[in-house]
Coordinates of C-alpha atoms in Angstrom, one line a residue:
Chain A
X29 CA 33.5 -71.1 -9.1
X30 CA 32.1 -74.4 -10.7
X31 CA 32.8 -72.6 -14.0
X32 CA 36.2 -72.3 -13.6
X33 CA 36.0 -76.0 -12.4
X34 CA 34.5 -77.5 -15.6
X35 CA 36.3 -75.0 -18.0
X36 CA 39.5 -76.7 -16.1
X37 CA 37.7 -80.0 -16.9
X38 CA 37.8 -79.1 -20.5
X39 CA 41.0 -77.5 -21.0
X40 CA 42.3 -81.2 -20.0
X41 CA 41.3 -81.7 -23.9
X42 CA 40.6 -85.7 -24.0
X43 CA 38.1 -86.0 -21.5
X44 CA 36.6 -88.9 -19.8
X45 CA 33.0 -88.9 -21.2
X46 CA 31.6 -91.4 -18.4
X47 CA 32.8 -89.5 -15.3
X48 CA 31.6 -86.4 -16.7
X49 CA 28.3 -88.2 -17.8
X50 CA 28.0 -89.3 -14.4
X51 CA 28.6 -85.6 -12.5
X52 CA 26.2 -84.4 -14.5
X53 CA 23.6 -86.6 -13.8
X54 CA 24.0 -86.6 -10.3
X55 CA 24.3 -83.2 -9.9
X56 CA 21.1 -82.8 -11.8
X57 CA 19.8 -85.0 -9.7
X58 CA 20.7 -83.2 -6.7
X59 CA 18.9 -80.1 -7.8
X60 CA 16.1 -81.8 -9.1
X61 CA 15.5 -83.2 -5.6
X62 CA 16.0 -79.9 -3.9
X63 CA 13.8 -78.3 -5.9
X64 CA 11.4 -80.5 -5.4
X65 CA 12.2 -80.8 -1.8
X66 CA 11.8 -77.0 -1.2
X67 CA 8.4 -76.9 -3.2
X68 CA 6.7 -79.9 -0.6
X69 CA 6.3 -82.6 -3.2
X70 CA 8.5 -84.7 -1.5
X71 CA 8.9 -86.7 2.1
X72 CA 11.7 -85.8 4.8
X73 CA 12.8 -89.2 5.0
X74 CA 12.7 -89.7 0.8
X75 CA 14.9 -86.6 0.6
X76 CA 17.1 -87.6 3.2
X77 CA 17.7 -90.8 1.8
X78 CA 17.4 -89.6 -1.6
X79 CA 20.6 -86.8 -1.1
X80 CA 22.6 -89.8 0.9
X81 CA 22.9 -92.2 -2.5
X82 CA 23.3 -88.1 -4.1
X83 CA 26.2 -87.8 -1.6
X84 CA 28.1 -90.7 -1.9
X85 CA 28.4 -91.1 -5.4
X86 CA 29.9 -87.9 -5.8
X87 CA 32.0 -88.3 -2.8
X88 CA 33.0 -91.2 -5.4
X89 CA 34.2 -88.8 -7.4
X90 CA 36.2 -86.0 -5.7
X91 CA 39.5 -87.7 -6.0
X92 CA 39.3 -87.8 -10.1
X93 CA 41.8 -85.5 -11.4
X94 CA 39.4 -84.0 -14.0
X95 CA 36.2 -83.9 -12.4
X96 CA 37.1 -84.1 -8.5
X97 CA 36.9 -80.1 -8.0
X98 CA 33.8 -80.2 -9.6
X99 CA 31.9 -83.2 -7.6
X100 CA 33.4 -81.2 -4.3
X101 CA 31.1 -78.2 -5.5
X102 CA 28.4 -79.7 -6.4
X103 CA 28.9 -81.5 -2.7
X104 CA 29.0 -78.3 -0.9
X105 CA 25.9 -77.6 -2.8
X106 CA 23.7 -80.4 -1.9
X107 CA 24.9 -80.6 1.9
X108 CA 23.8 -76.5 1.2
X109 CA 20.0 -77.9 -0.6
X110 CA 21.3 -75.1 -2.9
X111 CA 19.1 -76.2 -6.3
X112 CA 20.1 -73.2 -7.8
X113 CA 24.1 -73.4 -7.4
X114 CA 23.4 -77.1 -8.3
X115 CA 21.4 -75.9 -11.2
X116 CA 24.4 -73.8 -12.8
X117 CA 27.2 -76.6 -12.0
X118 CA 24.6 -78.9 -14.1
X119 CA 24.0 -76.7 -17.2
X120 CA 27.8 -76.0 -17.6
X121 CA 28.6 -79.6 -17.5
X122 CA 25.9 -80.4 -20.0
X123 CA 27.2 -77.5 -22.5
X124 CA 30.9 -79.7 -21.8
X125 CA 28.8 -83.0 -23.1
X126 CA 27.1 -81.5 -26.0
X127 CA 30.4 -79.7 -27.2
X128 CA 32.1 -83.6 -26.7
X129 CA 29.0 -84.7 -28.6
X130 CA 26.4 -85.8 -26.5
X131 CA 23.1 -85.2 -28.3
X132 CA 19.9 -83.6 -26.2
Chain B
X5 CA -19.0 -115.4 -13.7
X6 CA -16.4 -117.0 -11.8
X7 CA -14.7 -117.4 -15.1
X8 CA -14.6 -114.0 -16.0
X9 CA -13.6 -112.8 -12.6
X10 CA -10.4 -115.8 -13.1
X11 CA -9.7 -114.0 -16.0
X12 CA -10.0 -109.9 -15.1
X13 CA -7.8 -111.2 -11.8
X14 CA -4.8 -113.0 -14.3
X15 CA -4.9 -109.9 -16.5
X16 CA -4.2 -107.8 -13.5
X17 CA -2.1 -109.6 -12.1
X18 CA 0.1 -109.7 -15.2
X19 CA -0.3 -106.2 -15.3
X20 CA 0.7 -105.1 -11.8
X21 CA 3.8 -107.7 -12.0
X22 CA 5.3 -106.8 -15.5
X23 CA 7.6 -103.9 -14.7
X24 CA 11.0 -104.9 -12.5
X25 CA 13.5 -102.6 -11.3
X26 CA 15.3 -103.0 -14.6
X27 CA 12.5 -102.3 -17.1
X28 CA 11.7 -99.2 -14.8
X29 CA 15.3 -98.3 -14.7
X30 CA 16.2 -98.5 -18.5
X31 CA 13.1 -97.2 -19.4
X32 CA 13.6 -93.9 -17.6
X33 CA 17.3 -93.5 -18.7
X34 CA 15.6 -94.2 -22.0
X35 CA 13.4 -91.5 -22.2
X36 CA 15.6 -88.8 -20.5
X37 CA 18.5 -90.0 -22.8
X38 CA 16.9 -90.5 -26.3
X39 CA 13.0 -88.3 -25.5
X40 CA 10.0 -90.7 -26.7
X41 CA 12.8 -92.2 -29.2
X42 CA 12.6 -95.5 -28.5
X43 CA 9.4 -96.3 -27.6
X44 CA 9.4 -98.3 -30.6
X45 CA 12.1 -100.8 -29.1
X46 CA 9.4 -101.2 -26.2
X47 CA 6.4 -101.8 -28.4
X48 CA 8.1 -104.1 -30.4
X49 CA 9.7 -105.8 -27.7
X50 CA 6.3 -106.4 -26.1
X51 CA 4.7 -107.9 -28.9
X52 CA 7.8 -110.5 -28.6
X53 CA 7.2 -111.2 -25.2
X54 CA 3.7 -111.9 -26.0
X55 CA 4.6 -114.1 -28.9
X56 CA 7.2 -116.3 -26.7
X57 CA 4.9 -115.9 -23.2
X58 CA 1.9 -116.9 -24.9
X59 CA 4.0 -120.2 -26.7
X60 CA 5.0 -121.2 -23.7
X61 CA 1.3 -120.8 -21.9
X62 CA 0.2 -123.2 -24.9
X63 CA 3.2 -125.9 -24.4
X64 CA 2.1 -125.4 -20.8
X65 CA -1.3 -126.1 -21.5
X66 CA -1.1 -128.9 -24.3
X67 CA 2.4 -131.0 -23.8
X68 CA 2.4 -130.3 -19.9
X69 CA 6.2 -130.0 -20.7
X70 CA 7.9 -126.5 -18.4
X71 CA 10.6 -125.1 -20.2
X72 CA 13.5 -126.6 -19.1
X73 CA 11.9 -130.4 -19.2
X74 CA 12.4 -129.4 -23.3
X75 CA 15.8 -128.0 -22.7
X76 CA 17.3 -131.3 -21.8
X77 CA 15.5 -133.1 -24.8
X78 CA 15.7 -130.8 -27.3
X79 CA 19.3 -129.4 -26.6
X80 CA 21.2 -132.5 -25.2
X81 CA 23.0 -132.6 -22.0
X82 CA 25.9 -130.6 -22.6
X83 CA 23.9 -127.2 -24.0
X84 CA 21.1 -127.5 -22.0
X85 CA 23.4 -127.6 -18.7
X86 CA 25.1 -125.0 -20.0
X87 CA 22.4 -123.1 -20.7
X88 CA 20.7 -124.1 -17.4
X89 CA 23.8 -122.7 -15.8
X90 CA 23.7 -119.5 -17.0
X91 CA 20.2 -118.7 -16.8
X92 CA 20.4 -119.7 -13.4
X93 CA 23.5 -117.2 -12.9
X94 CA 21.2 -114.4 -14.7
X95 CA 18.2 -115.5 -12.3
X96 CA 20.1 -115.0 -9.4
X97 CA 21.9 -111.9 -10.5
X98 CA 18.4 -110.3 -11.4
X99 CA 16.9 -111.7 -8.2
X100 CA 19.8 -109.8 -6.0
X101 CA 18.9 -106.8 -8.1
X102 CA 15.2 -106.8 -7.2
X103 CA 16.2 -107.2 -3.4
X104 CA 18.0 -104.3 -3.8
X105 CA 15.3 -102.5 -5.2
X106 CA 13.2 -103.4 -2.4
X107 CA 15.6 -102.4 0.0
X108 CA 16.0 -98.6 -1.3
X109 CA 12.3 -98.4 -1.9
X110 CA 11.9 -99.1 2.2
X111 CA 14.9 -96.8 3.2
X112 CA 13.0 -94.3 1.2
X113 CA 9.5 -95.1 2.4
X114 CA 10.9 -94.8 5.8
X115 CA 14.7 -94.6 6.7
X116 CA 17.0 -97.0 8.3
X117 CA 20.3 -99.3 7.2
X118 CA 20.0 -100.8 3.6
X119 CA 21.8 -103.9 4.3
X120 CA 19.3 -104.5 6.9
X121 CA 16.5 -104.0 5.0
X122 CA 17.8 -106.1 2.2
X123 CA 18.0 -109.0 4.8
X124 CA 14.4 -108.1 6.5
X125 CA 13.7 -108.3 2.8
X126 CA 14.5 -111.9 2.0
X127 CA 13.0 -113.2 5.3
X128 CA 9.8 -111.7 4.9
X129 CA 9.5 -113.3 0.6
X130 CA 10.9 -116.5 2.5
X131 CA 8.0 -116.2 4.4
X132 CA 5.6 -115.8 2.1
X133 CA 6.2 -118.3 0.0
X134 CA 6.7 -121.0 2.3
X135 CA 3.0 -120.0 4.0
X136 CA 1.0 -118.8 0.7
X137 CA -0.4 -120.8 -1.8
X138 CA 1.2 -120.4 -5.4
X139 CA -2.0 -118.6 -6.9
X140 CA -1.9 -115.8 -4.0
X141 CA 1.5 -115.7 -4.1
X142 CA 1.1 -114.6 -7.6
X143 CA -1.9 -112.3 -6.7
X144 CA -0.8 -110.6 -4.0
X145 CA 2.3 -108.8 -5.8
X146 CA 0.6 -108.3 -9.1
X147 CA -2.3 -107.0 -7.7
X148 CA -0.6 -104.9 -5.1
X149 CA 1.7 -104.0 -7.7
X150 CA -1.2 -102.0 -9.5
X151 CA -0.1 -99.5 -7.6
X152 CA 2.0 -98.8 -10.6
X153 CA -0.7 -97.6 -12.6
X154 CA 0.1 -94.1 -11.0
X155 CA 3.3 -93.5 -13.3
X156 CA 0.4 -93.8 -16.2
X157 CA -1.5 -91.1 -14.6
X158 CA 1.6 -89.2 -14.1
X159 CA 2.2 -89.3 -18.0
X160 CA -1.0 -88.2 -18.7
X161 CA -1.4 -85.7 -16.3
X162 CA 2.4 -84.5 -17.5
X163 CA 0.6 -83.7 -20.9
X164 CA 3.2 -85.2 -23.6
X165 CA 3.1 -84.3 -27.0
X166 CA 0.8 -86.9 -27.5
X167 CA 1.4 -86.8 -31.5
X168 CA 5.3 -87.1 -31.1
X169 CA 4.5 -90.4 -28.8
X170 CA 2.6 -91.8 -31.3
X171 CA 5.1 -91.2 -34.5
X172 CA 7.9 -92.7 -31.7
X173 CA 6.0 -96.1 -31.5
X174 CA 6.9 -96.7 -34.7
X175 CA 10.7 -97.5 -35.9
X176 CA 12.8 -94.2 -35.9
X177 CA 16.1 -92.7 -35.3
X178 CA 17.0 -89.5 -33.5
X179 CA 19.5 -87.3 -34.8
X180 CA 23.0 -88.2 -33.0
X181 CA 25.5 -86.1 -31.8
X182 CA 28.4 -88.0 -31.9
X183 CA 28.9 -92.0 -32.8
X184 CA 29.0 -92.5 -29.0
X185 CA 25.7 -91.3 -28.8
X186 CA 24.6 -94.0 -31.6
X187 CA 26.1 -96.4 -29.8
X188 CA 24.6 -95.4 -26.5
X189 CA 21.2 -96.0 -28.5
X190 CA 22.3 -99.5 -29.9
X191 CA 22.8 -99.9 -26.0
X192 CA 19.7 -99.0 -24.4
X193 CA 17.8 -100.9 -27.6
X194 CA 19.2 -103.6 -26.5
X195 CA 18.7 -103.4 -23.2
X196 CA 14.7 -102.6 -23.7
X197 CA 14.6 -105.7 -25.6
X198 CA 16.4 -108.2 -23.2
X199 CA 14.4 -106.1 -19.5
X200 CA 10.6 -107.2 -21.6
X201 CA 11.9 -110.7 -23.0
X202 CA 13.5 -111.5 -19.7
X203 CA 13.4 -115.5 -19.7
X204 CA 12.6 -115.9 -16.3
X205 CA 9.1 -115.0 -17.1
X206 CA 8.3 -117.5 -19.7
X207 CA 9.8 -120.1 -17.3
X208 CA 7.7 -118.6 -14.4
X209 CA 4.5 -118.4 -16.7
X210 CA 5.1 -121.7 -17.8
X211 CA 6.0 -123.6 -14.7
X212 CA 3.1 -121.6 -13.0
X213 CA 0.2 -122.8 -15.7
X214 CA 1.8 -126.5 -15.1
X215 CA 1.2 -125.4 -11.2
X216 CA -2.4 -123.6 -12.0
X217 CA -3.4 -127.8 -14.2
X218 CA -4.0 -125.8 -17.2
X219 CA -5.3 -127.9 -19.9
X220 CA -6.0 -127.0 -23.4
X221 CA -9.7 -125.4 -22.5
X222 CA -7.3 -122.5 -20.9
X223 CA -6.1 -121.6 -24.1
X224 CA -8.2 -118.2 -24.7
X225 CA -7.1 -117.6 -20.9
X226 CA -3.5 -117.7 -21.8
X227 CA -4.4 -115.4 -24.9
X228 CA -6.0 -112.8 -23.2
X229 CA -3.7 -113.0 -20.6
X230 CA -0.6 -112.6 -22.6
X231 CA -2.0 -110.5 -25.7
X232 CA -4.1 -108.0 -23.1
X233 CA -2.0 -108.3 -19.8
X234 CA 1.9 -107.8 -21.4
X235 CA 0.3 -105.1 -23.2
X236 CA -0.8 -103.1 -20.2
X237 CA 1.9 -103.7 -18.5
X238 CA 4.2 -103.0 -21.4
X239 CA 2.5 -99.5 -21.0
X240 CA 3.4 -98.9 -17.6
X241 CA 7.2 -99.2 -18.5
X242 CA 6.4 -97.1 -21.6
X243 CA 4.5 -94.1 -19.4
X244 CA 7.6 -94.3 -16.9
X245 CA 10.0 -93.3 -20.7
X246 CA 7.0 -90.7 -21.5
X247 CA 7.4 -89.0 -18.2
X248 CA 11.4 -89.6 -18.2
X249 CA 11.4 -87.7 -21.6
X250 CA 9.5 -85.1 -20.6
X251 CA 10.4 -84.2 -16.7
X252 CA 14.0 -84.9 -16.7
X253 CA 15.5 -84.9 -20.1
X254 CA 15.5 -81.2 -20.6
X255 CA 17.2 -81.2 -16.6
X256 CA 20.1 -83.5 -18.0
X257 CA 18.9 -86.2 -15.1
X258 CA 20.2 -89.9 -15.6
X259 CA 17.2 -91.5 -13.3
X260 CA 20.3 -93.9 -12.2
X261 CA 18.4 -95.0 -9.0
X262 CA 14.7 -96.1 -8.6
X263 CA 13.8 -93.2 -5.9
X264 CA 14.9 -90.8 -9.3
X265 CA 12.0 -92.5 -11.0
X266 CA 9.8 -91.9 -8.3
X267 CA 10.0 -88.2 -8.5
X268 CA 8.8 -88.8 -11.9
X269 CA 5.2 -89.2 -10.4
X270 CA 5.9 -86.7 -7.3
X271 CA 5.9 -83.4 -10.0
X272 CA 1.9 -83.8 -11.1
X273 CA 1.2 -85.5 -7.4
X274 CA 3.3 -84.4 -4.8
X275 CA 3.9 -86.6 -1.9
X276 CA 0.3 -88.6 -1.9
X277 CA 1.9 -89.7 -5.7
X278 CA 5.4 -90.3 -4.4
X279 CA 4.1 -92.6 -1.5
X280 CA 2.2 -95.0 -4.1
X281 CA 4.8 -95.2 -6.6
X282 CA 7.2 -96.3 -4.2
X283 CA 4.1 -99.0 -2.8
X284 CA 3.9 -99.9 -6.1
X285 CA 7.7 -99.9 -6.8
X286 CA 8.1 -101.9 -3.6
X287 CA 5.6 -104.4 -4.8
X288 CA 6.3 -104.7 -8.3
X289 CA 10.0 -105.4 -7.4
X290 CA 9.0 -107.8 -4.3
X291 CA 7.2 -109.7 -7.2
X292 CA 9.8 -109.6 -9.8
X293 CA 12.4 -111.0 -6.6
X294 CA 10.0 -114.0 -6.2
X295 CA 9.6 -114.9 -9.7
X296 CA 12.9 -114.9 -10.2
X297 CA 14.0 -116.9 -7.8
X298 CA 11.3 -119.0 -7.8
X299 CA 12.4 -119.4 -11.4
X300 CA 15.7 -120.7 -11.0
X301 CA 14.6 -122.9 -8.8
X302 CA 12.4 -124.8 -11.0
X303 CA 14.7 -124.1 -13.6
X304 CA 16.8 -126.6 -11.8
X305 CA 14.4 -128.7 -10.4
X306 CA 12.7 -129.5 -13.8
X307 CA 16.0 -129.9 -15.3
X308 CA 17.3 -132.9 -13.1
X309 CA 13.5 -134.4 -13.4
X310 CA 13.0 -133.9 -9.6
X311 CA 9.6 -133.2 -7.9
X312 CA 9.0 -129.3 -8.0
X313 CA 5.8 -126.9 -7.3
X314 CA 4.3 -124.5 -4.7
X315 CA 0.9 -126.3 -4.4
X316 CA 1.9 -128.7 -2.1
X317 CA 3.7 -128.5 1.3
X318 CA 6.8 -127.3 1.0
X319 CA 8.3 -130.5 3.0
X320 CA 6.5 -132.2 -0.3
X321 CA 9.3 -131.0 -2.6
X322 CA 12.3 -131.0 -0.2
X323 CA 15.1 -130.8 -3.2
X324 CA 12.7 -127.6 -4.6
X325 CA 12.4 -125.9 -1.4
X326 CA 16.2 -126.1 -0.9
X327 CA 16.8 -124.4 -4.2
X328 CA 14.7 -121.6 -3.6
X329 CA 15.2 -121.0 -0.3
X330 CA 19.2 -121.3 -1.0
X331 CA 18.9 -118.8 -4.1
X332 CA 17.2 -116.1 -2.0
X333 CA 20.0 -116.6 0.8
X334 CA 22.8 -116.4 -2.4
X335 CA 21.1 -113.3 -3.8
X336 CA 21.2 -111.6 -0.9
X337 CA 25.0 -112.6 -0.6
X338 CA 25.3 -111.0 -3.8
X339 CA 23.7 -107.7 -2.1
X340 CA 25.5 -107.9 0.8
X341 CA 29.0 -107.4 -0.6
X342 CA 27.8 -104.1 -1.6
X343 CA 27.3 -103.6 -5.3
X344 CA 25.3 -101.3 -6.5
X345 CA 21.7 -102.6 -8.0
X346 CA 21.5 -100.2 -11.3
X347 CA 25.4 -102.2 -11.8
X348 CA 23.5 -105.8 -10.7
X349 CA 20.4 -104.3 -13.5
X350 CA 22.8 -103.9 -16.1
X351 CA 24.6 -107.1 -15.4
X352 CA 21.5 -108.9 -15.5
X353 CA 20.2 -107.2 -18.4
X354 CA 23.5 -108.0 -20.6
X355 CA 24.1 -111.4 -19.7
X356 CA 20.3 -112.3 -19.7
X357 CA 20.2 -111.2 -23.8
X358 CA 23.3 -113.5 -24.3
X359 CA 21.4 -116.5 -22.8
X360 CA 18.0 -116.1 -24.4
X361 CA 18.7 -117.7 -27.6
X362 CA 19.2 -120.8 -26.2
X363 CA 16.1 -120.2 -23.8
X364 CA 13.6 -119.8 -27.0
X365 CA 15.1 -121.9 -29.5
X366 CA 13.3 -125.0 -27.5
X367 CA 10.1 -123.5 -27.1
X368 CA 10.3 -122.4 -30.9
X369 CA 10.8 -125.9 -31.3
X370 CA 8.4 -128.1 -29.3
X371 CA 5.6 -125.6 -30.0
X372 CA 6.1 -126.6 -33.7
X373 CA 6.0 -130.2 -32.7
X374 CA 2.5 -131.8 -34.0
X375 CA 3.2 -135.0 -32.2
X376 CA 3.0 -133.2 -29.0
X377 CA 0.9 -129.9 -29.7
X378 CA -1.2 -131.7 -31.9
X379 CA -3.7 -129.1 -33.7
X380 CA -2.3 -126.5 -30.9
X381 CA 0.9 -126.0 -32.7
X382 CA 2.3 -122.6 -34.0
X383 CA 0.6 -121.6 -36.8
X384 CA 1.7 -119.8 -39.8
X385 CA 1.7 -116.4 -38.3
X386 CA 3.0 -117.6 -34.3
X387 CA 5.4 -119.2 -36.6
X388 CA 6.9 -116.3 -38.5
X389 CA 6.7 -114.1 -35.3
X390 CA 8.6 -116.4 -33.4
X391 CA 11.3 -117.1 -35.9
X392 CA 11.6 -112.9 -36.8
X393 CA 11.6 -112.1 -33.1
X394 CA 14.3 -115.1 -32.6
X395 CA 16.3 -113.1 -35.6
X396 CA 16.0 -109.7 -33.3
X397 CA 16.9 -111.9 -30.2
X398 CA 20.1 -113.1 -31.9
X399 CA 21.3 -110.0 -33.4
X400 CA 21.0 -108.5 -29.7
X401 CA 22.6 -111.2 -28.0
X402 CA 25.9 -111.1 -30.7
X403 CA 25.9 -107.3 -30.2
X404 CA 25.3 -106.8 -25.8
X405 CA 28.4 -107.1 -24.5
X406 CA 30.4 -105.3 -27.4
X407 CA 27.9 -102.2 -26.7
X408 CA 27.8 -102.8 -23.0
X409 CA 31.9 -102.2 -23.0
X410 CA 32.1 -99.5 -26.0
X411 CA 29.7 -97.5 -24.1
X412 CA 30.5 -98.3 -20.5
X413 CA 27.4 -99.1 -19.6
X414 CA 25.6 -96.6 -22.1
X415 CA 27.3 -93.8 -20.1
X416 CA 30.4 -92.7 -22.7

């Protein structure tokens, strides 16, 4: 599913480098926290609050014509604490970045 | 004894209140951007801040002149209101962008609206500074704000490539992917450079040794404070990048948000580490809120010649207690319509570089001046550091906005 999203992303050729800079990182985010969440090294209410600022950034994002589809996954994978489905949305987006350029 | 226990307590103090929410913030998106790249930028930067910080102890100390007293003489009406105008606009920005900081940290430490914490926020600093004393004021955020010192255990305990760290301390370039990515760099270089040479904290050291009496016996004092305290405190910011470049950049996180940096310390120390980063966060940016806007406020006050100072009543200085008490009720305006704080950081960050020239070109100045330093005046070497750090300051300043719009933010 979120690679069809992000290949769909891509095919769009000229991409905006900033939106997709900033799904990425929130969706890395999001399964950073969930990981971290499910192994205890983090607070109920820091994750709570934590996922919230997660949440509404990408709900920020869901009406962008190139990235929209792909904030909406990575949404139904936070609201599911689903680090690993967050985990695979995040590693294609970065392979998008690095084949735009983006070093690291 | 009691002199060495004055000076362990101003060292630590400067320790626990050097990193803000934007230091902290570019610091991390440093690391998990660039890796230990630009540690450089912060070591270099540091040794800046202790060239300009420890200047202005000395004026301080010697010519009982604060910053913006020299403003007006040395840069005429016209340039030094301008400049007054816009550091105040910087100030306030910044000050709005600690609140904020403040106001996550508490909904993370333990839920609730952030608007409402943002205004519990402001009444409580009110509070304190109307009741404490200017010395405790000072001491009970920077000391508090030691706290801090857990993001250095968390780089150590993280186990960096200690090596690598070292060889990024001095001036280097990663390899770049693209030129967006270079210009990202230029970006965050810049950034670094204006979050450690902030201006607010040369007028807050200043105005607070005029405050403190500091004659010229305080002059080792000021040294050790600046040379030692910046330092450590510089190294906190830097341990935040170490741990940023090793936890997050090979997740692809952005730490955009200050609880993202707090999770930094939560992988080696689980929650115990997460709740004393975020005491420390909340205290370091509670400090950074009241410097700030204590800053602006004697910014002003000094400016116009009118009485200003914490060590009397309040009631003592009515024109001074306006100001400060107003420019905590217009940051928190600025909060309250909603922006974000990382967009209020980079604001503050951007436009604070652009006015900085004009901030240390007086100082440069009056701490040349024999006929007020007298045998306290920059010597050969405070000379040449100050006029090579006031040719880095310049270049950033021309070249902030240009990479603040090419790179949107050092996002693109």
């Amino acid at each position: 599913m979120a690679g069809v999203l992000t290949a769909g992303a891509a095919a769009a050729g000229e991409i905006d480098k900033a939106k997709l800079d900033q799904v990425r990182s929130l969706t890395a985010e999001g399964a950073f926290l969930e990981q971290s969440a499910a192994q205890g090294r983090v607070t109920a209410t820091f994750a709570e609050t934590l996922r919230g600022q997660i949440r509404d950034e990408l709900q920020k994002l869901t009406k962008d014509p190139e990235f929209g589809a792909t904030a909406e996954a990575a949404l139904q994978a936070l609201a599911g604490h689903d680090a690993r489905r967050l985990s695979v949305i995040r590693d294609q987006l970065a392979e998008l970045e690095r084949s735009h350029g983006r070093a690291g | 004894m009691a002199g060495l226990v004055e000076i362990v307590l101003g060292i630590m103090t400067a320790v626990g209140g050097f990193v803000d929410v934007s230091e902290m913030t570019f610091a991390a998106q440093a690391g998990s951007r660039f890796g230990y790249s630009l540690l450089w930028v912060f070591a270099m930067s540091t040794l800046g801040i202790i060239v300009f910080g420890e200047m202005s102890g000395r004026v301080a100390a010697v010519a009982k002149q604060p910053v913006f007293c020299l403003m007006r003489q040395r840069l005429g009406l016209s340039l030094g209101l301008f400049t007054l105008v816009a550091s105040t606009i910087v100030s306030l920005i910044t000050c709005a962008a600690e609140i904020g900081g403040v106001a996550v940290v508490l909904k993370l430490l333990v839920g609730g609206p952030y608007l409402a914490w943002a205004a519990a926020t402001v009444a409580a600093l009110i509070a304190i500074i109307w009741l404490l004393p200017f010395r405790w004021i000072e001491r009970l955020f920077g000391l508090l704000g030691l706290l801090m010192l857990v993001y250095a255990a968390a780089a150590v305990a993280i186990r960096p490539a200690w090596v690598e760290v070292g060889r990024a301390l001095l001036p280097n370039l990663p390899g770049f992917g693209s030129s967006g990515d270079a210009l990202a760099y230029g970006y965050f270089a810049v950034a670094i450079i204006s979050a450690v040479l902030f201006p607010y904290e040369t007028y807050f050291y200043s105005s607070g040794g005029i405050e403190d009496r500091w004659t010229p016996s305080k002059l080792p004092v000021n040294r050790l404070t600046t040379g030692v305290g910046f330092s450590l405190g510089s190294m906190l910011a830097m341990a935040i990048l170490v741990s940023a470049a090793v936890i997050f950049r090979p997740v692809h996180v952005d730490p955009r948000q200050p609880a993202s940096v707090a999770l930094e310390v939560a992988v080696p120390f689980g929650k115990p580490g997460l709740l004393m980063a975020l005491g420390g966060m909340l205290m370091a940016f509670s400090g950074a809120a009241v410097e700030t806007c204590l800053s602006a406020a004697y910014s002003v006050a000094q400016f116009f010649g009118w009485p200003w100072g914490r060590y009397g009543k309040p009631s003592e200085t009515p024109r001074f207690t306006l100001l400060w008490v107003a420019g905590f009720l217009a940051a928190l305006a600025i909060v309250l319509t909603g922006v974000a704080p990382l967009q209020l950081v980079e604001w503050s960050i951007v436009f604070s570089i652009v006015v900085l020239p004009l901030t240390y070109l007086p100082l440069l100045l009056l701490a040349n001046d024999r006929k007020y330093m007298r045998e306290h005046a920059n010597g050969r070497i405070a000379n040449t550091l100050g006029l090579a750090y006031y040719a880095i300051i310049l270049v950033a300043a021309v070249a902030a906005i240009p990479l603040y719009l090419l790179t949107s933010g050092g996002q693109a």
